[in-house]
Short mmCIF file of C-alpha atoms in Angstrom, two decimals:
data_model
loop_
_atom_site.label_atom_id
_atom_site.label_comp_id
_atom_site.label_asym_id
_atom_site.label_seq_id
_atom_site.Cartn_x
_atom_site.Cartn_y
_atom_site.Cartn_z
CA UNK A 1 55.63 79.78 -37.64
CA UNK A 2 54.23 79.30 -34.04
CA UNK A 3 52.34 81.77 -32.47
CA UNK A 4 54.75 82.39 -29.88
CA UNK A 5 57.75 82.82 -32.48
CA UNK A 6 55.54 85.28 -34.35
CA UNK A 7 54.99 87.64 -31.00
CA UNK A 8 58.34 87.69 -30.55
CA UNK A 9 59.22 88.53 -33.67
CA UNK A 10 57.51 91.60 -33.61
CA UNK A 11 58.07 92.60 -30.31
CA UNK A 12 62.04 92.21 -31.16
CA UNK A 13 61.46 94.10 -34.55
CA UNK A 14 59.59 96.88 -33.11
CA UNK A 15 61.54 97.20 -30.04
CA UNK A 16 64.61 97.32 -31.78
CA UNK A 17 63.26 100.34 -34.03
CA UNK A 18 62.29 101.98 -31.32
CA UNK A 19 65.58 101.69 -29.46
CA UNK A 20 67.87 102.19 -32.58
CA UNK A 21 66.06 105.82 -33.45
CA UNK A 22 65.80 106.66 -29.12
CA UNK A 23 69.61 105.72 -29.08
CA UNK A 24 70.42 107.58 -32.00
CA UNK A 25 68.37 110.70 -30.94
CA UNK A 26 70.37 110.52 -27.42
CA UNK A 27 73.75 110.23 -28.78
CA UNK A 28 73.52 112.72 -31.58
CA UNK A 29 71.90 115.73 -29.25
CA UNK A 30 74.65 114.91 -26.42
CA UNK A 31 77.47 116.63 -28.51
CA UNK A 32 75.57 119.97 -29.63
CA UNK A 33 73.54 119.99 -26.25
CA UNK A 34 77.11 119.89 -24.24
CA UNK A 35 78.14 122.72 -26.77
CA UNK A 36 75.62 124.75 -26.27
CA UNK A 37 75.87 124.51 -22.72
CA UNK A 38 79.40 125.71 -23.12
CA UNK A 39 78.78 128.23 -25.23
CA UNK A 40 76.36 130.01 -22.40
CA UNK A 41 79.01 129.53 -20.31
CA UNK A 42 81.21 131.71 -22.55
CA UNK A 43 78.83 134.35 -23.15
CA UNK A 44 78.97 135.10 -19.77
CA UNK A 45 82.41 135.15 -19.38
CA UNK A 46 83.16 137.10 -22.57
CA UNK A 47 80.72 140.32 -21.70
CA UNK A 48 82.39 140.13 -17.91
CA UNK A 49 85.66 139.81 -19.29
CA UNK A 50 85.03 142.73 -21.83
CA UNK A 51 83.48 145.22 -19.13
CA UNK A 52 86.82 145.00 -17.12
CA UNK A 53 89.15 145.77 -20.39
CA UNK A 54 86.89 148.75 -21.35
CA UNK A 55 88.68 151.12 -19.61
CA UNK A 56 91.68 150.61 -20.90
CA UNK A 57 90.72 149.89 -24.24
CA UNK A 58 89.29 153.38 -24.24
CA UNK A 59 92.35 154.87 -22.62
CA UNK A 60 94.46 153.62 -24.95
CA UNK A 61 96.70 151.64 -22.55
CA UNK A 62 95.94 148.25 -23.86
CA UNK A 63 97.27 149.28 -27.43
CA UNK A 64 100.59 150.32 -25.80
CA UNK A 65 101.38 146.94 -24.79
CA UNK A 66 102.44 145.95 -28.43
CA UNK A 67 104.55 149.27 -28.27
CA UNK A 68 106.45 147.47 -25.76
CA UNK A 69 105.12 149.47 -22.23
CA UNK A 70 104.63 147.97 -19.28
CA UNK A 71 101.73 145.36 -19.63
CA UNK A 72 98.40 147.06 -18.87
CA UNK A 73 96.38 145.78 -15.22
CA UNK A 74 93.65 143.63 -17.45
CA UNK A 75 96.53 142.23 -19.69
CA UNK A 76 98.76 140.93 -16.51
CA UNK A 77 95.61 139.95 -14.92
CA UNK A 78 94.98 137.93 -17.69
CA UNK A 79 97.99 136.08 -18.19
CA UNK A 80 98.41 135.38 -14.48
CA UNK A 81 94.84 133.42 -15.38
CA UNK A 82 96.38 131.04 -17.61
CA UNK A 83 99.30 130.12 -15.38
CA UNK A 84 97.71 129.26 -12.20
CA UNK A 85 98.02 126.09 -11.06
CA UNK A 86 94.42 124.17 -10.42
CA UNK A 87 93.67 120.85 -9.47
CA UNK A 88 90.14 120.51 -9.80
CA UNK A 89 87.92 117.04 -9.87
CA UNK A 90 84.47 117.70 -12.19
CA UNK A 91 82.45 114.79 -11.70
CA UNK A 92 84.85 112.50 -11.74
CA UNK A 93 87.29 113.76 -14.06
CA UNK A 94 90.76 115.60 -13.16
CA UNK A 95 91.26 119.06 -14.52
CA UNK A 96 94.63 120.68 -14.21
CA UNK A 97 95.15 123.39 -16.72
CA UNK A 98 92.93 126.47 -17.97
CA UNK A 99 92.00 126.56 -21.30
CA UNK A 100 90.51 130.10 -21.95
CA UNK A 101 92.43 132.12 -24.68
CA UNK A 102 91.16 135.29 -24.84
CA UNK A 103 92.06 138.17 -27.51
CA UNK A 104 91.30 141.84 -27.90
CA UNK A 105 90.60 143.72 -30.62
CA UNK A 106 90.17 147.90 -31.79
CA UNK A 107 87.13 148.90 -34.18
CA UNK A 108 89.71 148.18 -37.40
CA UNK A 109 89.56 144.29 -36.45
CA UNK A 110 93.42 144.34 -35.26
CA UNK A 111 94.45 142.21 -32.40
CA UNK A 112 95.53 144.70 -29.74
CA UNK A 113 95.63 142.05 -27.01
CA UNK A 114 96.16 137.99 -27.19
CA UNK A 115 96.64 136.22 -23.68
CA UNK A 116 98.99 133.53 -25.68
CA UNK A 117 100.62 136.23 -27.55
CA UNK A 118 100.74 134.89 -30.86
CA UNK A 119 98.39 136.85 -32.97
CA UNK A 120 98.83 140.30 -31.75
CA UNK A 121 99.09 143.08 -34.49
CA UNK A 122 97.23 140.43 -36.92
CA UNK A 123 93.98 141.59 -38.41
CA UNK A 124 90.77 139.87 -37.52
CA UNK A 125 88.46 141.81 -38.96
CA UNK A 126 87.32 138.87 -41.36
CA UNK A 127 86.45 136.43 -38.49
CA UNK A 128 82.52 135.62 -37.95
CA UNK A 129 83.19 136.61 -34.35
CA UNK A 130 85.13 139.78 -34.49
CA UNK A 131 82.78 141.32 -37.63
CA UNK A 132 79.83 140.68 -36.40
CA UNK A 133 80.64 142.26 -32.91
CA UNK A 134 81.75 145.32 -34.22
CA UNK A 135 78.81 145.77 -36.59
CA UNK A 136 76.65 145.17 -32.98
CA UNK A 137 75.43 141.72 -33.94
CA UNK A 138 76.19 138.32 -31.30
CA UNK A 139 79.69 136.87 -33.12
CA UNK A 140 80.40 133.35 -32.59
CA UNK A 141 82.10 130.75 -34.58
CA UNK A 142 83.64 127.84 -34.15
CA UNK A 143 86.70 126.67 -36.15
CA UNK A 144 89.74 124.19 -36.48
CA UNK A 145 93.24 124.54 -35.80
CA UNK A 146 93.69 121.28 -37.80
CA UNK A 147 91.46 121.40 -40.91
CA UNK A 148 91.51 117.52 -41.35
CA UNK A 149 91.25 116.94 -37.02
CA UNK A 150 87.79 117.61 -35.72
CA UNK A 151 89.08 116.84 -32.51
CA UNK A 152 91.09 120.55 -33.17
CA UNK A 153 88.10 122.20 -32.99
CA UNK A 154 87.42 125.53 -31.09
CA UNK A 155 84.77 127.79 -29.96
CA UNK A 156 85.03 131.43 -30.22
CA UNK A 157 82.52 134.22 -28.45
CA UNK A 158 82.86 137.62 -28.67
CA UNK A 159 81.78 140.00 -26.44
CA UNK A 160 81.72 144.36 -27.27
CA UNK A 161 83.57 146.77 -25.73
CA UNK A 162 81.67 149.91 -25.06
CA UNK A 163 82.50 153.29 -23.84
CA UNK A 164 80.08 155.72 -23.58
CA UNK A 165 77.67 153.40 -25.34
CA UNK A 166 79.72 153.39 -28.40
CA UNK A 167 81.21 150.12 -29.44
CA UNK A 168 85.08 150.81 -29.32
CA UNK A 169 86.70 147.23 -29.49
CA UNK A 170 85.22 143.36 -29.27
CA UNK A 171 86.79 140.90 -27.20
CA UNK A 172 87.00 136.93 -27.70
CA UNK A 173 87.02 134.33 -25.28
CA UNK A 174 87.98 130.84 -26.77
CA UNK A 175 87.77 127.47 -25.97
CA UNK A 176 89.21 124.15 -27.29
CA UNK A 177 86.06 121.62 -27.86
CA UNK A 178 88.41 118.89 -26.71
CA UNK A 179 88.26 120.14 -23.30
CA UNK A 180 84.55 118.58 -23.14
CA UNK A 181 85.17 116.37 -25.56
CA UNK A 182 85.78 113.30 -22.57
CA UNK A 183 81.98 114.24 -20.95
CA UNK A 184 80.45 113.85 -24.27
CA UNK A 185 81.82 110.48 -24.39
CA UNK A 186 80.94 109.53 -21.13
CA UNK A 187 77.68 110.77 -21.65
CA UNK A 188 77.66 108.65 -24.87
CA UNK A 189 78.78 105.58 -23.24
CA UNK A 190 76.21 106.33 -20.44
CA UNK A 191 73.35 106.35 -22.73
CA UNK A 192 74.94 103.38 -24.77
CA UNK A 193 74.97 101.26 -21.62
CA UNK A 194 71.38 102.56 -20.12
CA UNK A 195 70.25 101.94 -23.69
CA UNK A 196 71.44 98.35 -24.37
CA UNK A 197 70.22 97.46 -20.38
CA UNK A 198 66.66 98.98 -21.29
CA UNK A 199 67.05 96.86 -24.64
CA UNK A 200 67.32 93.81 -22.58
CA UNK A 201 65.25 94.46 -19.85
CA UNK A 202 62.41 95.12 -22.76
CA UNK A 203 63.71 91.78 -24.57
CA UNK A 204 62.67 90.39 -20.72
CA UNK A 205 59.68 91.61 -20.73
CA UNK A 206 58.64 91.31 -24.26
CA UNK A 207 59.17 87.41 -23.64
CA UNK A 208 57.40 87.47 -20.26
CA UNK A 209 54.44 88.70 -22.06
CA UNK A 210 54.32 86.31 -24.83
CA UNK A 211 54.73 83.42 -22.50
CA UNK A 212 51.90 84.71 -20.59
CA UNK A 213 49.94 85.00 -23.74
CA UNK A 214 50.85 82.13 -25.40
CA UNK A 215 50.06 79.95 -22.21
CA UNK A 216 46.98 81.34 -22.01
CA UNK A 217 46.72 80.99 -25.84
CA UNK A 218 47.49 77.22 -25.27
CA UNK A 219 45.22 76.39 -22.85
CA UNK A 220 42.32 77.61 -24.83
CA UNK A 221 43.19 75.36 -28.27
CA UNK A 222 43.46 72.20 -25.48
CA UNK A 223 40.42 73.03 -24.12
CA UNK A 224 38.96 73.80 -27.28
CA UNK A 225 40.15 70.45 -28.55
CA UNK A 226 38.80 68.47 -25.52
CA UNK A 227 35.67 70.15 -25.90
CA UNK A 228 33.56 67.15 -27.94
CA UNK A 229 29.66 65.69 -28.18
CA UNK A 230 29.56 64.22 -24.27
CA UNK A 231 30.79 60.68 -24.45
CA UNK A 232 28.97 57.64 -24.01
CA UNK A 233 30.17 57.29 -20.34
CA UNK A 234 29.05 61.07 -20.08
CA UNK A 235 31.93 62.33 -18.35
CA UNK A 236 31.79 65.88 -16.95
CA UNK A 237 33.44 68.64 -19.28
CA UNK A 238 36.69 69.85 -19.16
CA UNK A 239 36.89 73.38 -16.69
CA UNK A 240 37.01 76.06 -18.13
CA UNK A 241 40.11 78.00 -18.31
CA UNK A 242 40.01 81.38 -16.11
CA UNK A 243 41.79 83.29 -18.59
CA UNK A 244 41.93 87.28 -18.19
CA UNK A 245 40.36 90.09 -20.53
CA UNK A 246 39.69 89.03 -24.17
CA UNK A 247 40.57 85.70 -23.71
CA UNK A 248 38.43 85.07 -21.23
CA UNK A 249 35.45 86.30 -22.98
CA UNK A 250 36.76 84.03 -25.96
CA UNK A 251 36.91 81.18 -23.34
CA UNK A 252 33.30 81.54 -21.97
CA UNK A 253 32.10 82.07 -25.60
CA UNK A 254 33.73 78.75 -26.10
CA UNK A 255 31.77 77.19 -23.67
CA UNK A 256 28.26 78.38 -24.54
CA UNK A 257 29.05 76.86 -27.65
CA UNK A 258 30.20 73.62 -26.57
CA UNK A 259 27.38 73.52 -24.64
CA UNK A 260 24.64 74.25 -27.75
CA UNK A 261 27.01 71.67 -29.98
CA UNK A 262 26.87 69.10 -26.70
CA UNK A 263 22.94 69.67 -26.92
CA UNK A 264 22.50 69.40 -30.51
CA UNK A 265 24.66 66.03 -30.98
CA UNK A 266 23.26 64.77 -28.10
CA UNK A 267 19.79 64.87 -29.47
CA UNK A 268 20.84 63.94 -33.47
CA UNK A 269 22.70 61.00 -31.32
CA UNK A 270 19.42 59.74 -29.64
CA UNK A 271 17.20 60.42 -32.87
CA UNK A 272 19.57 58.17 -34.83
CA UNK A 273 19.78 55.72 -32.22
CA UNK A 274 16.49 55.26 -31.48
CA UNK A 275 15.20 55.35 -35.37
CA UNK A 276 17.18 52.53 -35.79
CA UNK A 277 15.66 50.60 -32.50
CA UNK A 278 12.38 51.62 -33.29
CA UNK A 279 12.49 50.24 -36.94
CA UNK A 280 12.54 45.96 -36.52
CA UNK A 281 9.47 46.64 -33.87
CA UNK A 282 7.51 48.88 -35.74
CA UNK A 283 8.05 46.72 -38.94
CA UNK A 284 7.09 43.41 -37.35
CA UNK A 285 3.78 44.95 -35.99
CA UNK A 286 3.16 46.48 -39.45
CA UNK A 287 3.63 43.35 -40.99
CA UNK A 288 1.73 41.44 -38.22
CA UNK A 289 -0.86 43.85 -38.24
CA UNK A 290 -1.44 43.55 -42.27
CA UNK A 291 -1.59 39.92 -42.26
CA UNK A 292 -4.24 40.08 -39.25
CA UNK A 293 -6.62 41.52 -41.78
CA UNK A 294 -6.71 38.65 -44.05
CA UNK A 295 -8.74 35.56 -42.94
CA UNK A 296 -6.56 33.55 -41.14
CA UNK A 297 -6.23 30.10 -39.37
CA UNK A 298 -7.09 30.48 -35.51
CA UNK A 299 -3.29 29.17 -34.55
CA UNK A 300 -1.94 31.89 -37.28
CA UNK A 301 -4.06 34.58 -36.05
CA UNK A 302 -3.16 33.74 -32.13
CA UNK A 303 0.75 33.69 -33.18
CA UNK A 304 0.34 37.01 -35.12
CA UNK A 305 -1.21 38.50 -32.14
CA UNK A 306 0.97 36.79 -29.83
CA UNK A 307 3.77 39.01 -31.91
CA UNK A 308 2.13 42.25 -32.08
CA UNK A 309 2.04 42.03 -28.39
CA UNK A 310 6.04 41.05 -27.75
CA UNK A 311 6.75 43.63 -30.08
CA UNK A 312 4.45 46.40 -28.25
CA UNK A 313 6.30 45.54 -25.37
CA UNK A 314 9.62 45.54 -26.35
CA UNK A 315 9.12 49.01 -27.48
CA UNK A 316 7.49 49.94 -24.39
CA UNK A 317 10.68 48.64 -22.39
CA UNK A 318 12.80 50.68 -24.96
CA UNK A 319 10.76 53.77 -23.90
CA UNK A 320 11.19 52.67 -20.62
CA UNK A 321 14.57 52.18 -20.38
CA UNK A 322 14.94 55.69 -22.99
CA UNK A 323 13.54 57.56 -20.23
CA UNK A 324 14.93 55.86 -17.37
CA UNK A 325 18.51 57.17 -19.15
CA UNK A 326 17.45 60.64 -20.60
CA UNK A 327 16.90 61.58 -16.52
CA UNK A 328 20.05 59.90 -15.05
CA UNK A 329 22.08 61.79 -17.84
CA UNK A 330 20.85 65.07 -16.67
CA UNK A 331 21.80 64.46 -13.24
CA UNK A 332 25.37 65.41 -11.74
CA UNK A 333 25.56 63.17 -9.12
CA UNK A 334 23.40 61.17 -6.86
CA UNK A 335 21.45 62.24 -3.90
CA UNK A 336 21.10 59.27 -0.94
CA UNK A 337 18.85 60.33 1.50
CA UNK A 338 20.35 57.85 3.95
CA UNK A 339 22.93 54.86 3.92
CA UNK A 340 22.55 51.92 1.85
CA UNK A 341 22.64 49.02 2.44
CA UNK A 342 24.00 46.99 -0.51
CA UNK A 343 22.79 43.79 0.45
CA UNK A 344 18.97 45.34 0.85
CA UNK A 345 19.21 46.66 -3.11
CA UNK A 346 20.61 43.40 -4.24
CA UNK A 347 17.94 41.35 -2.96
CA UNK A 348 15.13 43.88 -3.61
CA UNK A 349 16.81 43.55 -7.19
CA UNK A 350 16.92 39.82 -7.37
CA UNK A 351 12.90 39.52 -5.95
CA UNK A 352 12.06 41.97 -8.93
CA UNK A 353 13.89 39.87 -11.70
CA UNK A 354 12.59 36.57 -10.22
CA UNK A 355 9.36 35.89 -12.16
CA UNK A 356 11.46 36.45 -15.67
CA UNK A 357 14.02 34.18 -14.19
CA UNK A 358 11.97 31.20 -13.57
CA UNK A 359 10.21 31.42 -16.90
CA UNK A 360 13.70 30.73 -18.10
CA UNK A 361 14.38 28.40 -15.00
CA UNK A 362 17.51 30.47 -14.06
CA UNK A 363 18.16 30.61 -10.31
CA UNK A 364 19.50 33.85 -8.81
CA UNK A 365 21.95 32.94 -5.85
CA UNK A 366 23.19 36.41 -3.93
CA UNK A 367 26.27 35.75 -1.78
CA UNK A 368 28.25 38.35 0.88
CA UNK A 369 26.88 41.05 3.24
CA UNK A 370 28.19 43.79 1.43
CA UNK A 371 28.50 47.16 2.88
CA UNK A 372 26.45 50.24 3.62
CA UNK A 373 27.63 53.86 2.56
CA UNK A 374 26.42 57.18 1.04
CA UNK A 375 24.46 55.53 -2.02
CA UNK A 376 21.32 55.94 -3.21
CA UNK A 377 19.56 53.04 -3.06
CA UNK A 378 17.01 53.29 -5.84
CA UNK A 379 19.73 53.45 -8.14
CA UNK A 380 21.61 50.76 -6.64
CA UNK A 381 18.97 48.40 -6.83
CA UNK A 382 17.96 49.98 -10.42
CA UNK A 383 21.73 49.15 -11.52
CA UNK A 384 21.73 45.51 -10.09
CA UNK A 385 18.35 44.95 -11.58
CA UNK A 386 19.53 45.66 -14.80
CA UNK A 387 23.17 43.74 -14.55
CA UNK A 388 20.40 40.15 -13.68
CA UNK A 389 17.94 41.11 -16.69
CA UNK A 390 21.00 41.37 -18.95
CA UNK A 391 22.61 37.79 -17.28
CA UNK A 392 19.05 36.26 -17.79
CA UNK A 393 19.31 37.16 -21.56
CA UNK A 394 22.85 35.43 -22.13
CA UNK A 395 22.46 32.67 -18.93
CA UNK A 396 21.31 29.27 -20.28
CA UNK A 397 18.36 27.28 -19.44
CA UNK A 398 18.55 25.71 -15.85
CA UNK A 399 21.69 28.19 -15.54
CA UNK A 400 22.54 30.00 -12.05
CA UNK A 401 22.96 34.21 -11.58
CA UNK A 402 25.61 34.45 -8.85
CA UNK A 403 25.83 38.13 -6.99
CA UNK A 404 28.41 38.57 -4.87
CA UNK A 405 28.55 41.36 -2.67
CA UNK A 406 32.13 42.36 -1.12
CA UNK A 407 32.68 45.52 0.56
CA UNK A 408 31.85 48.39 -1.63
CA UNK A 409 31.93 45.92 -4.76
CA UNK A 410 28.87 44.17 -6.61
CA UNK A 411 29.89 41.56 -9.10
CA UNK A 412 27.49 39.58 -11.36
CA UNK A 413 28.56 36.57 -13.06
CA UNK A 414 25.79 34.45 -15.17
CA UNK A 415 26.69 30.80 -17.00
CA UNK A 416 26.28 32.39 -20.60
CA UNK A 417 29.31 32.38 -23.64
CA UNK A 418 30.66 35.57 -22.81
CA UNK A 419 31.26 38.24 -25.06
CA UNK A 420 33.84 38.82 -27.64
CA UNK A 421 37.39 40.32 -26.72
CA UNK A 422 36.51 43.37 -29.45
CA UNK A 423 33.48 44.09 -27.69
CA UNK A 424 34.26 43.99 -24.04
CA UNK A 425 35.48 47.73 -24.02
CA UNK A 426 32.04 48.76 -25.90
CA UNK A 427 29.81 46.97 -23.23
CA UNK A 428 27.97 50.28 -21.56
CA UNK A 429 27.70 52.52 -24.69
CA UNK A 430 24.09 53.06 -25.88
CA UNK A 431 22.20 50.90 -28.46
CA UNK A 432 25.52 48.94 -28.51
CA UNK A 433 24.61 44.95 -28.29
CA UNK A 434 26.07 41.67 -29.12
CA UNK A 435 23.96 38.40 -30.19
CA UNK A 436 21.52 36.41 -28.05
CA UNK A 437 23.24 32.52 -27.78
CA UNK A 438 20.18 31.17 -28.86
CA UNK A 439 19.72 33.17 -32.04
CA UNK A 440 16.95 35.29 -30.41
CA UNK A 441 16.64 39.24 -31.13
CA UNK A 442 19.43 41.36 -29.73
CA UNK A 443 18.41 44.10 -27.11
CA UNK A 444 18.51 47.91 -26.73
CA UNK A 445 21.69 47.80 -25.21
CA UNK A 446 20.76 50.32 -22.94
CA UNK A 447 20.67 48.48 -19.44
CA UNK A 448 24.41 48.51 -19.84
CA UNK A 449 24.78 52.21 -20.40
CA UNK A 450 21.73 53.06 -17.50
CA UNK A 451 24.20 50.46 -14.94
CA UNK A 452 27.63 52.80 -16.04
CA UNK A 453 25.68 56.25 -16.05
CA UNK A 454 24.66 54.63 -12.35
CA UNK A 455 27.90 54.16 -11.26
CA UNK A 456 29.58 57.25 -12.75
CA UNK A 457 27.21 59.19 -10.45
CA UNK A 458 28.71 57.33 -7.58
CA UNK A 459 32.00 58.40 -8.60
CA UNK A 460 32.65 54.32 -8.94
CA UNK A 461 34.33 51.81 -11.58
CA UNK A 462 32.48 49.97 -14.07
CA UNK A 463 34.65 46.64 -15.36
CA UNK A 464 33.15 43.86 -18.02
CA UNK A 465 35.54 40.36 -17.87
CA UNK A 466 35.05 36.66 -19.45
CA UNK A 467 35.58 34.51 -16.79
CA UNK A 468 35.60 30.81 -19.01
CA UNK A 469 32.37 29.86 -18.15
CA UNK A 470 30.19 33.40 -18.66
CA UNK A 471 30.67 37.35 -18.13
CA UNK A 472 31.27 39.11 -15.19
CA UNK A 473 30.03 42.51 -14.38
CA UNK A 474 32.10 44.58 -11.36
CA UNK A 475 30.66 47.62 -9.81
CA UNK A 476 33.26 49.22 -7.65
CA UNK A 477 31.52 51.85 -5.32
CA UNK A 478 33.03 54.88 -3.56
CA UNK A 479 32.32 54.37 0.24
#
């Protein structure tokens, strides 16, 4: 499973916990929490209530009302309460009937007062909230008219009566728990709604941040997969990605070690390489060398030497040339002091590569003015001095080295056989060579690479052709 999957996984598994037990804490404390409210509300309203009947509880004019006398002042007061009209709007919802019922009782439990007149004379002396307000305690209960409806449920608070602080009577207020029943919902469908918006909203944001990490996350694994040994055409590094926090620290670790695994191939590279040049050489001198100790012919002993010297200096150009590489690769660009002129560096070029040239009778023919621009003209003439030393190498005997010079652009075309198709795209890598037409030792291969590493400081093009009748080397400049 991707990365990103995975993240989101979680975050949809935790955050979905999280919201299941939040939402399920909300909507199971709305009910009891609106309850309770209510139930303050009651408490109030019972002990007011039962102050203004204890007068005539203690008088005895509230028990004559089930004698049939004239209805006491609390009693009519009372039932004038639950017949007003009201037309009230409570946040939204319409109320339009009062739902108190409130009952009296004497210290024997019996009902001496009900405002809905149904359970006067009846004895409550059983019921949580009449018993325990008689014996002095806080009575409250709440019960069902409907045993089987819980929608028939309703609260009952008691309140005492007391004359001359003794406790002469308890009186109830009650209240039907459907008459708050349609905030609770409301409340519930609030928090429902406000829980399923912060569910998505979190879902948002949960996938906001795993994009952000899993982009970041991304660009790290390309970079660490473009990050190889530096390429035979040494081409600058990939950036490195300016990622925040952790990930940045894991991105500039990255790069240290790129740069100690760029240094450490770089070096086994060159080792490798250069063992291998250095072995024909050193061999043919050893074996030169050995034979110059036996007693030899004068013409034997003059061709040993003769080798022992071409060898010496074919490794000193291969030390030469090693060098001459090893200190363009550690430069990042090139410095020009002042324009060159491209015409000046190809014949300074040419007059250095003429003595080798007419040992081989090759003729070196520059054509075109070429233009001046912010090169440095050392290495320009460096990089054409190399491109004629490699044409003398393939260019036949009596052959011609033609240079043209167009613009920004150097081409260098000699009379040789070309190269292979295969090996066209490998011309410029180090130590890379293909054979001499006339059967003769192979090179270093590393005038190539010191002409590209050249040009790739200019910010320029390097291109290898077969034009029929020999190779052709374009060097494209940035003017």
């Amino acid at each position: 499973m991707r990365l990103g999957l995975r993240l989101l996984f979680a975050f949809f598994i935790i955050n979905g916990i999280a919201a299941f037990f939040i939402l399920r804490v909300f909507t199971a404390e709305i009910k009891p929490s609106v309850r309770e409210v209510m139930e303050d509300m009651m408490v109030d309203t019972a002990n007011i209530l039962a102050e203004l009947a204890s007068d005539e509880v203690a008088s005895g004019r509230m028990s004559l009302t089930q004698r049939g006398a004239p209805e006491s002042v609390f009693a009519r007061s009372v039932r004038r309460y639950a017949t007003r009209p009201i037309d009230a709007t409570i946040w939204g919802f319409s109320k339009q009937s009062l739902d108190y019922r409130i009952y009296v009782v004497d210290t024997s439990g019996h009902v001496i007062f009900d405002s809905e007149g149904r359970a006067e004379g009846l004895d409550y002396s059983r019921w949580r909230d009449v018993a325990l307000t008689l014996r002095g305690e806080y009575g409250a209960r709440a019960s069902r008219d409907v045993a089987e409806d819980d929608s028939s449920g309703v609260m009952y608070v008691a309140a005492p009566i007391v004359h001359n602080e003794q406790i002469i009577g308890a009186l109830t207020v009650a209240k039907p728990t459907r008459t708050v029943q349609r905030f609770i919902e409301r409340a519930e469908r609030k928090v429902l709604k406000g829980g399923v918006l912060l569910l998505a909203l979190s879902a948002l944001v949960g996938i906001g941040i795993t994009l952000w990490i899993v982009w970041h996350v991304r660009r790290l694994r390309d970079y660490a997969l473009s990050v190889q040994a530096p390429s035979e055409s040494m081409a600058a590094p990939p950036p490195v990605p300016q990622v925040p926090g952790e990930l940045g620290d894991l991105a500039r670790a990255m790069d240290h070690m790129r740069e100690r695994l760029e240094g450490r191939d770089y070096i086994e590279g060159y080792v490798r390489a250069l063992t291998h040049e250095l072995k024909s050489p050193v061999a043919a001198i050893r074996g030169a060398g050995e034979l110059l100790q036996d007693d030899l012919p004068d013409d034997d002993r003059a061709a040993f030497s003769a080798q022992v010297v071409e060898q010496s200096e074919r490794l000193q150009r291969l030390i030469d040339r090693l060098l001459e590489l090893s200190k363009l690769e550690q430069r990042q660009h090139a410095d020009p002091a002042a324009p060159a002129s491209l015409r000046d560096c190809a014949d300074r070029a040419a007059a250095q590569c003429s003595a080798r040239a007419r040992q081989r009778d090759i003729a070196i023919n520059v054509t075109g003015g070429g233009a001046s621009g912010p090169w440095e003209a050392g290495l320009i003439t460096l990089a054409i001095g190399n491109l004629i030393d490699n044409a003398i190498d393939f260019s036949p005997a009596n052959g011609t080295i033609h240079i043209n010079l167009q613009g920004a652009t150097i081409t260098v075309t000699d009379e040789g056989p070309g190269v292979p198709d295969y090996a066209l795209s490998r011309l410029g890598e180090r130590f890379f060579t293909t054979p001499r037409p006339d059967g003769s030792r192979s090179g270093s291969g590393l005038g190539l690479a010191i002409v590209k590493r050249i040009v790739d400081l200019h910010g320029g093009q390097f291109e290898v052709r077969n034009t029929g009748s020999g190779l052709a080397v374009r060097i494209r400049l940035q003017p």
